[in-house]
């Protein structure tokens, strides 16, 4: 299938990054969100990130302007009806995703491929609630999208080969690398990464180490570029908790029980960088550990 127009649902951190890389690669992109402010903020973020690429010599000024010119924004989900491919990057809640697909699918052509950027939810289950399970699959970008090279491609039980081949071609055109995952809770990256973060939170909860000592230990002792608690703040503690719940519910194994301290932080609204407080307090010039 010749994919030229791509619809992106959700203008948040993931959605604006996906729109950015698609536009740079030459795709026409329609970005939608329920919030006009989110769409405006997304365009500003994309502009800044393109500026950064120009300053590093990765793009020319003409490339920047052309990419921005390929991105349109809309509050009306129906405006994505002419897309060849749709990538849903909304909130990591299954009920929200089902509602989006139910509203969108009546406006799509029969050949349009539907995908979800979900980081953990069953692709088979999402696909089964649409009118095109054979043209549905998982298209999971890593954060931050313009920087990270990996895309997880996840087939549902009904996904056909043509859909998988078309999505693989998009990943290749973006200059990224695809890994193929089976449709099990949290797929590959988050199946390994988020339980590690959860264990780091348990290490804090049980008093084995402080925030600073845990992050320093993993950066200098395991050569991780970012400590697990700092990374949790970057991902969003609500997202970490959501993925742990998917693992716990989907695999019924107590080793995936979310740490009570993670639950408490989310209940407090301390979600990490996006709320200015998590395992670090970001309200000053320098992040300060909160425990």
PDB file of C-alpha atoms in Angstrom:
ATOM      1  CA  UNK A   1       0.000   0.000   0.000  1.00  0.00           C
ATOM      2  CA  UNK A   2       1.268   3.468  -0.909  1.00  0.00           C
ATOM      3  CA  UNK A   3       1.080   5.528   2.271  1.00  0.00           C
ATOM      4  CA  UNK A   4       1.163   9.271   1.717  1.00  0.00           C
ATOM      5  CA  UNK A   5      -1.215  10.800   4.269  1.00  0.00           C
ATOM      6  CA  UNK A   6      -0.958   9.924   7.957  1.00  0.00           C
ATOM      7  CA  UNK A   7      -3.366  10.911  10.711  1.00  0.00           C
ATOM      8  CA  UNK A   8      -2.006  11.239  14.248  1.00  0.00           C
ATOM      9  CA  UNK A   9      -4.459  11.213  17.153  1.00  0.00           C
ATOM     10  CA  UNK A  10      -3.221  13.008  20.264  1.00  0.00           C
ATOM     11  CA  UNK A  11      -0.961  16.066  20.328  1.00  0.00           C
ATOM     12  CA  UNK A  12       0.860  15.268  23.560  1.00  0.00           C
ATOM     13  CA  UNK A  13       4.473  14.272  24.077  1.00  0.00           C
ATOM     14  CA  UNK A  14       4.256  11.183  21.872  1.00  0.00           C
ATOM     15  CA  UNK A  15       1.829  12.524  19.272  1.00  0.00           C
ATOM     16  CA  UNK A  16       3.771  15.673  18.482  1.00  0.00           C
ATOM     17  CA  UNK A  17       6.991  13.657  18.208  1.00  0.00           C
ATOM     18  CA  UNK A  18       5.353  11.187  15.816  1.00  0.00           C
ATOM     19  CA  UNK A  19       3.961  14.037  13.695  1.00  0.00           C
ATOM     20  CA  UNK A  20       7.426  15.623  13.644  1.00  0.00           C
ATOM     21  CA  UNK A  21       9.293  12.573  12.303  1.00  0.00           C
ATOM     22  CA  UNK A  22       6.567  11.756   9.775  1.00  0.00           C
ATOM     23  CA  UNK A  23       6.636  15.293   8.365  1.00  0.00           C
ATOM     24  CA  UNK A  24      10.429  15.317   8.132  1.00  0.00           C
ATOM     25  CA  UNK A  25      10.223  12.021   6.215  1.00  0.00           C
ATOM     26  CA  UNK A  26       7.892  13.609   3.665  1.00  0.00           C
ATOM     27  CA  UNK A  27       4.457  12.401   4.788  1.00  0.00           C
ATOM     28  CA  UNK A  28       1.436  14.707   4.854  1.00  0.00           C
ATOM     29  CA  UNK A  29       0.326  14.719   8.489  1.00  0.00           C
ATOM     30  CA  UNK A  30      -3.040  15.598  10.047  1.00  0.00           C
ATOM     31  CA  UNK A  31      -2.682  16.001  13.809  1.00  0.00           C
ATOM     32  CA  UNK A  32      -5.801  15.994  15.958  1.00  0.00           C
ATOM     33  CA  UNK A  33      -6.588  16.477  19.634  1.00  0.00           C
ATOM     34  CA  UNK A  34      -9.608  17.355  21.766  1.00  0.00           C
ATOM     35  CA  UNK A  35      -7.787  20.514  22.949  1.00  0.00           C
ATOM     36  CA  UNK A  36      -6.956  23.521  20.766  1.00  0.00           C
ATOM     37  CA  UNK A  37      -4.326  24.540  23.321  1.00  0.00           C
ATOM     38  CA  UNK A  38      -2.673  21.126  22.995  1.00  0.00           C
ATOM     39  CA  UNK A  39      -2.521  21.484  19.215  1.00  0.00           C
ATOM     40  CA  UNK A  40      -0.995  24.951  19.501  1.00  0.00           C
ATOM     41  CA  UNK A  41       1.545  23.732  22.063  1.00  0.00           C
ATOM     42  CA  UNK A  42       2.389  20.750  19.844  1.00  0.00           C
ATOM     43  CA  UNK A  43       3.160  22.962  16.874  1.00  0.00           C
ATOM     44  CA  UNK A  44       5.401  25.138  19.042  1.00  0.00           C
ATOM     45  CA  UNK A  45       7.216  22.058  20.370  1.00  0.00           C
ATOM     46  CA  UNK A  46       7.692  20.667  16.873  1.00  0.00           C
ATOM     47  CA  UNK A  47       9.073  24.028  15.749  1.00  0.00           C
ATOM     48  CA  UNK A  48      11.597  24.099  18.607  1.00  0.00           C
ATOM     49  CA  UNK A  49      12.686  20.523  17.964  1.00  0.00           C
ATOM     50  CA  UNK A  50      13.115  21.237  14.255  1.00  0.00           C
ATOM     51  CA  UNK A  51      15.192  24.306  15.184  1.00  0.00           C
ATOM     52  CA  UNK A  52      17.410  22.041  17.263  1.00  0.00           C
ATOM     53  CA  UNK A  53      17.935  19.739  14.286  1.00  0.00           C
ATOM     54  CA  UNK A  54      18.792  22.722  12.061  1.00  0.00           C
ATOM     55  CA  UNK A  55      21.332  23.988  14.613  1.00  0.00           C
ATOM     56  CA  UNK A  56      22.989  20.560  14.645  1.00  0.00           C
ATOM     57  CA  UNK A  57      23.147  20.399  10.860  1.00  0.00           C
ATOM     58  CA  UNK A  58      20.683  17.495  10.642  1.00  0.00           C
ATOM     59  CA  UNK A  59      18.216  19.599   8.617  1.00  0.00           C
ATOM     60  CA  UNK A  60      18.394  22.704   6.469  1.00  0.00           C
ATOM     61  CA  UNK A  61      16.165  25.726   7.049  1.00  0.00           C
ATOM     62  CA  UNK A  62      14.258  24.771   3.900  1.00  0.00           C
ATOM     63  CA  UNK A  63      13.752  21.240   5.267  1.00  0.00           C
ATOM     64  CA  UNK A  64      12.372  22.749   8.460  1.00  0.00           C
ATOM     65  CA  UNK A  65       9.851  24.937   6.655  1.00  0.00           C
ATOM     66  CA  UNK A  66       8.796  22.090   4.358  1.00  0.00           C
ATOM     67  CA  UNK A  67       8.219  19.768   7.321  1.00  0.00           C
ATOM     68  CA  UNK A  68       6.105  22.338   9.165  1.00  0.00           C
ATOM     69  CA  UNK A  69       4.137  22.918   5.974  1.00  0.00           C
ATOM     70  CA  UNK A  70       3.203  19.233   5.818  1.00  0.00           C
ATOM     71  CA  UNK A  71       1.529  19.299   9.260  1.00  0.00           C
ATOM     72  CA  UNK A  72      -2.093  20.374   9.553  1.00  0.00           C
ATOM     73  CA  UNK A  73      -4.086  20.327  12.778  1.00  0.00           C
ATOM     74  CA  UNK A  74      -7.761  19.794  13.498  1.00  0.00           C
ATOM     75  CA  UNK A  75     -10.145  19.340  16.405  1.00  0.00           C
ATOM     76  CA  UNK A  76     -12.444  17.162  14.272  1.00  0.00           C
ATOM     77  CA  UNK A  77     -11.541  13.464  14.254  1.00  0.00           C
ATOM     78  CA  UNK A  78     -13.507  13.025  11.018  1.00  0.00           C
ATOM     79  CA  UNK A  79     -10.896  15.153   9.203  1.00  0.00           C
ATOM     80  CA  UNK A  80      -8.546  12.159   9.411  1.00  0.00           C
ATOM     81  CA  UNK A  81     -10.914  10.241   7.112  1.00  0.00           C
ATOM     82  CA  UNK A  82      -8.679  10.680   4.070  1.00  0.00           C
ATOM     83  CA  UNK A  83      -5.625   9.182   5.751  1.00  0.00           C
ATOM     84  CA  UNK A  84      -3.854   6.101   4.403  1.00  0.00           C
ATOM     85  CA  UNK A  85      -2.537   5.330   7.885  1.00  0.00           C
ATOM     86  CA  UNK A  86      -3.757   6.456  11.317  1.00  0.00           C
ATOM     87  CA  UNK A  87      -1.545   6.328  14.412  1.00  0.00           C
ATOM     88  CA  UNK A  88      -3.449   6.704  17.685  1.00  0.00           C
ATOM     89  CA  UNK A  89      -1.304   8.250  20.428  1.00  0.00           C
ATOM     90  CA  UNK A  90      -3.938   9.270  22.964  1.00  0.00           C
ATOM     91  CA  UNK A  91      -4.073   8.598  26.701  1.00  0.00           C
ATOM     92  CA  UNK A  92      -2.972   5.098  27.760  1.00  0.00           C
ATOM     93  CA  UNK A  93      -6.511   4.073  28.705  1.00  0.00           C
ATOM     94  CA  UNK A  94      -8.249   1.283  26.846  1.00  0.00           C
ATOM     95  CA  UNK A  95     -11.726   2.788  27.138  1.00  0.00           C
ATOM     96  CA  UNK A  96     -10.506   6.054  25.613  1.00  0.00           C
ATOM     97  CA  UNK A  97      -8.899   4.216  22.698  1.00  0.00           C
ATOM     98  CA  UNK A  98     -12.051   2.181  22.023  1.00  0.00           C
ATOM     99  CA  UNK A  99     -14.124   5.386  21.982  1.00  0.00           C
ATOM    100  CA  UNK A 100     -11.707   7.082  19.554  1.00  0.00           C
ATOM    101  CA  UNK A 101     -11.738   4.168  17.108  1.00  0.00           C
ATOM    102  CA  UNK A 102     -15.539   3.891  17.295  1.00  0.00           C
ATOM    103  CA  UNK A 103     -15.884   7.570  16.365  1.00  0.00           C
ATOM    104  CA  UNK A 104     -13.210   7.490  13.662  1.00  0.00           C
ATOM    105  CA  UNK A 105     -13.839   4.296  11.700  1.00  0.00           C
ATOM    106  CA  UNK A 106     -17.082   5.373   9.949  1.00  0.00           C
ATOM    107  CA  UNK A 107     -15.069   8.135   8.230  1.00  0.00           C
ATOM    108  CA  UNK A 108     -12.222   5.918   6.975  1.00  0.00           C
ATOM    109  CA  UNK A 109     -11.767   4.333   3.576  1.00  0.00           C
ATOM    110  CA  UNK A 110     -11.740   0.519   3.465  1.00  0.00           C
ATOM    111  CA  UNK A 111      -7.979   0.330   2.895  1.00  0.00           C
ATOM    112  CA  UNK A 112      -6.908   2.680   5.707  1.00  0.00           C
ATOM    113  CA  UNK A 113      -4.569   1.062   8.221  1.00  0.00           C
ATOM    114  CA  UNK A 114      -5.327   1.711  11.890  1.00  0.00           C
ATOM    115  CA  UNK A 115      -2.528   1.536  14.464  1.00  0.00           C
ATOM    116  CA  UNK A 116      -2.026   2.320  18.124  1.00  0.00           C
ATOM    117  CA  UNK A 117       1.045   3.699  19.841  1.00  0.00           C
ATOM    118  CA  UNK A 118      -0.026   1.916  23.034  1.00  0.00           C
ATOM    119  CA  UNK A 119       2.897   0.877  25.203  1.00  0.00           C
ATOM    120  CA  UNK A 120       1.164  -2.090  26.833  1.00  0.00           C
ATOM    121  CA  UNK A 121      -2.489  -2.740  25.878  1.00  0.00           C
ATOM    122  CA  UNK A 122      -3.518  -5.829  23.887  1.00  0.00           C
ATOM    123  CA  UNK A 123      -3.490  -5.115  20.150  1.00  0.00           C
ATOM    124  CA  UNK A 124      -5.801  -8.065  19.487  1.00  0.00           C
ATOM    125  CA  UNK A 125      -8.367  -6.698  21.932  1.00  0.00           C
ATOM    126  CA  UNK A 126      -8.192  -3.155  20.491  1.00  0.00           C
ATOM    127  CA  UNK A 127      -8.456  -4.509  16.924  1.00  0.00           C
ATOM    128  CA  UNK A 128     -11.441  -6.732  17.697  1.00  0.00           C
ATOM    129  CA  UNK A 129     -13.548  -3.679  18.570  1.00  0.00           C
ATOM    130  CA  UNK A 130     -12.943  -2.081  15.147  1.00  0.00           C
ATOM    131  CA  UNK A 131     -14.307  -2.860  11.676  1.00  0.00           C
ATOM    132  CA  UNK A 132     -10.855  -3.844  10.351  1.00  0.00           C
ATOM    133  CA  UNK A 133      -8.909  -6.154  12.691  1.00  0.00           C
ATOM    134  CA  UNK A 134      -6.841  -7.425   9.760  1.00  0.00           C
ATOM    135  CA  UNK A 135      -5.692  -3.825   9.074  1.00  0.00           C
ATOM    136  CA  UNK A 136      -4.888  -3.010  12.707  1.00  0.00           C
ATOM    137  CA  UNK A 137      -1.577  -3.314  14.547  1.00  0.00           C
ATOM    138  CA  UNK A 138       0.619  -1.830  17.255  1.00  0.00           C
ATOM    139  CA  UNK A 139       3.015   0.944  16.202  1.00  0.00           C
ATOM    140  CA  UNK A 140       4.935   1.764  19.371  1.00  0.00           C
ATOM    141  CA  UNK A 141       7.422   4.628  19.189  1.00  0.00           C
ATOM    142  CA  UNK A 142       9.917   5.325  21.964  1.00  0.00           C
ATOM    143  CA  UNK A 143      10.118   8.650  23.790  1.00  0.00           C
ATOM    144  CA  UNK A 144      11.458  11.160  22.735  1.00  0.00           C
ATOM    145  CA  UNK A 145      10.369  10.164  19.242  1.00  0.00           C
ATOM    146  CA  UNK A 146      12.730  12.400  17.199  1.00  0.00           C
ATOM    147  CA  UNK A 147      15.740  10.975  19.072  1.00  0.00           C
ATOM    148  CA  UNK A 148      14.986   7.313  19.778  1.00  0.00           C
ATOM    149  CA  UNK A 149      15.709   4.875  16.962  1.00  0.00           C
ATOM    150  CA  UNK A 150      13.433   1.955  17.853  1.00  0.00           C
ATOM    151  CA  UNK A 151       9.817   1.288  16.860  1.00  0.00           C
ATOM    152  CA  UNK A 152       8.047  -1.830  18.166  1.00  0.00           C
ATOM    153  CA  UNK A 153       5.677  -3.376  15.617  1.00  0.00           C
ATOM    154  CA  UNK A 154       3.065  -5.636  17.195  1.00  0.00           C
ATOM    155  CA  UNK A 155       0.658  -7.796  15.195  1.00  0.00           C
ATOM    156  CA  UNK A 156      -2.710  -8.723  16.615  1.00  0.00           C
ATOM    157  CA  UNK A 157      -3.979 -12.233  15.981  1.00  0.00           C
ATOM    158  CA  UNK A 158      -5.842 -11.017  12.855  1.00  0.00           C
ATOM    159  CA  UNK A 159      -3.248  -8.584  11.410  1.00  0.00           C
ATOM    160  CA  UNK A 160      -2.547  -9.442   7.774  1.00  0.00           C
ATOM    161  CA  UNK A 161       0.859  -9.500   6.087  1.00  0.00           C
ATOM    162  CA  UNK A 162       0.144  -6.501   3.838  1.00  0.00           C
ATOM    163  CA  UNK A 163      -0.539  -4.317   6.887  1.00  0.00           C
ATOM    164  CA  UNK A 164       2.659  -5.431   8.585  1.00  0.00           C
ATOM    165  CA  UNK A 165       4.692  -4.845   5.412  1.00  0.00           C
ATOM    166  CA  UNK A 166       3.238  -1.359   4.933  1.00  0.00           C
ATOM    167  CA  UNK A 167       4.026  -0.339   8.522  1.00  0.00           C
ATOM    168  CA  UNK A 168       7.539  -1.793   8.249  1.00  0.00           C
ATOM    169  CA  UNK A 169       8.028   0.384   5.182  1.00  0.00           C
ATOM    170  CA  UNK A 170       7.019   3.499   7.123  1.00  0.00           C
ATOM    171  CA  UNK A 171       9.545   2.698   9.877  1.00  0.00           C
ATOM    172  CA  UNK A 172      12.268   2.260   7.243  1.00  0.00           C
ATOM    173  CA  UNK A 173      11.384   5.565   5.565  1.00  0.00           C
ATOM    174  CA  UNK A 174      11.594   7.299   8.952  1.00  0.00           C
ATOM    175  CA  UNK A 175      15.174   6.037   9.247  1.00  0.00           C
ATOM    176  CA  UNK A 176      14.316   4.050  12.355  1.00  0.00           C
ATOM    177  CA  UNK A 177      14.694   0.365  13.240  1.00  0.00           C
ATOM    178  CA  UNK A 178      11.727  -1.950  13.792  1.00  0.00           C
ATOM    179  CA  UNK A 179      11.604  -4.755  16.330  1.00  0.00           C
ATOM    180  CA  UNK A 180       8.762  -7.261  16.040  1.00  0.00           C
ATOM    181  CA  UNK A 181       6.972  -8.194  19.238  1.00  0.00           C
ATOM    182  CA  UNK A 182       4.287 -10.757  19.928  1.00  0.00           C
ATOM    183  CA  UNK A 183       1.056  -9.399  21.393  1.00  0.00           C
ATOM    184  CA  UNK A 184       1.708  -9.982  25.094  1.00  0.00           C
ATOM    185  CA  UNK A 185       1.282  -7.389  27.876  1.00  0.00           C
ATOM    186  CA  UNK A 186       3.757  -4.474  27.546  1.00  0.00           C
ATOM    187  CA  UNK A 187       5.478  -6.103  24.531  1.00  0.00           C
ATOM    188  CA  UNK A 188       9.323  -6.159  24.734  1.00  0.00           C
ATOM    189  CA  UNK A 189      10.747  -2.840  25.931  1.00  0.00           C
ATOM    190  CA  UNK A 190       8.252  -2.099  28.692  1.00  0.00           C
ATOM    191  CA  UNK A 191       8.002  -5.764  29.752  1.00  0.00           C
ATOM    192  CA  UNK A 192      11.667  -5.423  30.767  1.00  0.00           C
ATOM    193  CA  UNK A 193      12.029  -1.705  31.552  1.00  0.00           C
ATOM    194  CA  UNK A 194       8.984  -0.871  33.697  1.00  0.00           C
ATOM    195  CA  UNK A 195       9.402  -3.778  36.176  1.00  0.00           C
ATOM    196  CA  UNK A 196      13.013  -2.615  36.614  1.00  0.00           C
ATOM    197  CA  UNK A 197      11.734   0.869  37.440  1.00  0.00           C
ATOM    198  CA  UNK A 198       9.125  -0.651  39.787  1.00  0.00           C
ATOM    199  CA  UNK A 199      11.910  -2.574  41.555  1.00  0.00           C
ATOM    200  CA  UNK A 200      13.891   0.655  41.946  1.00  0.00           C
ATOM    201  CA  UNK A 201      10.812   2.215  43.581  1.00  0.00           C
ATOM    202  CA  UNK A 202      10.567  -0.788  45.921  1.00  0.00           C
ATOM    203  CA  UNK A 203      14.244  -0.253  46.762  1.00  0.00           C
ATOM    204  CA  UNK A 204      13.358   3.321  47.741  1.00  0.00           C
ATOM    205  CA  UNK A 205      10.140   2.259  49.536  1.00  0.00           C
ATOM    206  CA  UNK A 206      11.998  -0.299  51.659  1.00  0.00           C
ATOM    207  CA  UNK A 207      14.701   2.198  52.616  1.00  0.00           C
ATOM    208  CA  UNK A 208      17.542   0.381  50.902  1.00  0.00           C
ATOM    209  CA  UNK A 209      18.679   3.625  49.273  1.00  0.00           C
ATOM    210  CA  UNK A 210      17.655   7.229  48.694  1.00  0.00           C
ATOM    211  CA  UNK A 211      16.524   8.632  45.351  1.00  0.00           C
ATOM    212  CA  UNK A 212      19.999  10.032  44.718  1.00  0.00           C
ATOM    213  CA  UNK A 213      21.859   6.877  45.747  1.00  0.00           C
ATOM    214  CA  UNK A 214      19.634   4.587  43.653  1.00  0.00           C
ATOM    215  CA  UNK A 215      19.985   6.710  40.522  1.00  0.00           C
ATOM    216  CA  UNK A 216      23.722   7.213  41.021  1.00  0.00           C
ATOM    217  CA  UNK A 217      24.230   3.496  41.576  1.00  0.00           C
ATOM    218  CA  UNK A 218      22.518   2.539  38.331  1.00  0.00           C
ATOM    219  CA  UNK A 219      24.187   5.272  36.287  1.00  0.00           C
ATOM    220  CA  UNK A 220      27.710   4.545  37.520  1.00  0.00           C
ATOM    221  CA  UNK A 221      27.348   0.874  38.432  1.00  0.00           C
ATOM    222  CA  UNK A 222      25.328  -0.347  35.452  1.00  0.00           C
ATOM    223  CA  UNK A 223      26.299   2.394  32.965  1.00  0.00           C
ATOM    224  CA  UNK A 224      22.678   3.495  32.465  1.00  0.00           C
ATOM    225  CA  UNK A 225      22.454   6.965  30.888  1.00  0.00           C
ATOM    226  CA  UNK A 226      19.677   7.933  33.320  1.00  0.00           C
ATOM    227  CA  UNK A 227      18.792   6.578  36.758  1.00  0.00           C
ATOM    228  CA  UNK A 228      15.564   4.547  36.999  1.00  0.00           C
ATOM    229  CA  UNK A 229      13.756   7.070  39.208  1.00  0.00           C
ATOM    230  CA  UNK A 230      14.783   9.971  36.985  1.00  0.00           C
ATOM    231  CA  UNK A 231      13.599   7.922  34.012  1.00  0.00           C
ATOM    232  CA  UNK A 232      10.283   7.182  35.743  1.00  0.00           C
ATOM    233  CA  UNK A 233       9.732  10.934  36.153  1.00  0.00           C
ATOM    234  CA  UNK A 234      10.534  11.439  32.477  1.00  0.00           C
ATOM    235  CA  UNK A 235       8.089   8.716  31.353  1.00  0.00           C
ATOM    236  CA  UNK A 236       5.380   9.822  33.804  1.00  0.00           C
ATOM    237  CA  UNK A 237       4.568   7.954  36.991  1.00  0.00           C
ATOM    238  CA  UNK A 238       0.950   7.515  35.917  1.00  0.00           C
ATOM    239  CA  UNK A 239       2.142   5.806  32.734  1.00  0.00           C
ATOM    240  CA  UNK A 240       4.506   3.572  34.728  1.00  0.00           C
ATOM    241  CA  UNK A 241       1.651   2.591  37.039  1.00  0.00           C
ATOM    242  CA  UNK A 242      -0.687   1.935  34.107  1.00  0.00           C
ATOM    243  CA  UNK A 243       1.842  -0.407  32.482  1.00  0.00           C
ATOM    244  CA  UNK A 244       2.498  -2.243  35.770  1.00  0.00           C
ATOM    245  CA  UNK A 245      -1.254  -2.741  36.176  1.00  0.00           C
ATOM    246  CA  UNK A 246      -1.500  -4.143  32.640  1.00  0.00           C
ATOM    247  CA  UNK A 247       1.343  -6.573  33.411  1.00  0.00           C
ATOM    248  CA  UNK A 248      -0.137  -7.552  36.772  1.00  0.00           C
ATOM    249  CA  UNK A 249      -3.642  -8.045  35.381  1.00  0.00           C
ATOM    250  CA  UNK A 250      -2.562  -9.680  32.131  1.00  0.00           C
ATOM    251  CA  UNK A 251       0.016 -12.117  33.495  1.00  0.00           C
ATOM    252  CA  UNK A 252      -1.401 -12.710  37.013  1.00  0.00           C
ATOM    253  CA  UNK A 253       2.083 -12.877  38.511  1.00  0.00           C
ATOM    254  CA  UNK A 254       2.816 -11.193  41.861  1.00  0.00           C
ATOM    255  CA  UNK A 255       6.247 -10.097  40.635  1.00  0.00           C
ATOM    256  CA  UNK A 256       4.407  -7.414  38.635  1.00  0.00           C
ATOM    257  CA  UNK A 257       2.613  -5.932  41.673  1.00  0.00           C
ATOM    258  CA  UNK A 258       2.964  -2.124  41.486  1.00  0.00           C
ATOM    259  CA  UNK A 259       4.951  -0.702  44.389  1.00  0.00           C
ATOM    260  CA  UNK A 260       2.618   1.020  46.922  1.00  0.00           C
ATOM    261  CA  UNK A 261       4.898   4.070  46.834  1.00  0.00           C
ATOM    262  CA  UNK A 262       4.328   4.425  43.091  1.00  0.00           C
ATOM    263  CA  UNK A 263       0.575   4.267  43.697  1.00  0.00           C
ATOM    264  CA  UNK A 264       0.890   6.915  46.428  1.00  0.00           C
ATOM    265  CA  UNK A 265       2.820   9.335  44.209  1.00  0.00           C
ATOM    266  CA  UNK A 266       0.230   8.995  41.457  1.00  0.00           C
ATOM    267  CA  UNK A 267      -2.610   9.515  43.973  1.00  0.00           C
ATOM    268  CA  UNK A 268      -0.861  12.713  45.089  1.00  0.00           C
ATOM    269  CA  UNK A 269      -0.662  13.957  41.504  1.00  0.00           C
ATOM    270  CA  UNK A 270       3.133  13.811  41.621  1.00  0.00           C
ATOM    271  CA  UNK A 271       3.536  12.384  38.138  1.00  0.00           C
ATOM    272  CA  UNK A 272       7.088  13.464  37.356  1.00  0.00           C
ATOM    273  CA  UNK A 273       8.345  16.158  35.024  1.00  0.00           C
ATOM    274  CA  UNK A 274       4.939  16.936  33.516  1.00  0.00           C
ATOM    275  CA  UNK A 275       3.520  17.899  36.928  1.00  0.00           C
ATOM    276  CA  UNK A 276       6.793  19.406  38.221  1.00  0.00           C
ATOM    277  CA  UNK A 277       7.047  16.866  41.042  1.00  0.00           C
ATOM    278  CA  UNK A 278       7.729  13.162  41.180  1.00  0.00           C
ATOM    279  CA  UNK A 279      10.774  11.460  42.637  1.00  0.00           C
ATOM    280  CA  UNK A 280      12.394  14.833  41.994  1.00  0.00           C
ATOM    281  CA  UNK A 281      11.025  18.341  42.490  1.00  0.00           C
ATOM    282  CA  UNK A 282      11.503  20.305  39.244  1.00  0.00           C
ATOM    283  CA  UNK A 283      10.155  23.660  40.399  1.00  0.00           C
ATOM    284  CA  UNK A 284      13.587  25.183  41.009  1.00  0.00           C
ATOM    285  CA  UNK A 285      16.624  25.618  38.788  1.00  0.00           C
ATOM    286  CA  UNK A 286      17.969  22.167  39.696  1.00  0.00           C
ATOM    287  CA  UNK A 287      15.883  19.014  40.322  1.00  0.00           C
ATOM    288  CA  UNK A 288      15.858  18.064  44.018  1.00  0.00           C
ATOM    289  CA  UNK A 289      15.038  14.533  45.271  1.00  0.00           C
ATOM    290  CA  UNK A 290      11.706  14.356  47.108  1.00  0.00           C
ATOM    291  CA  UNK A 291      12.810  11.455  49.328  1.00  0.00           C
TER     292      UNK A 291
END
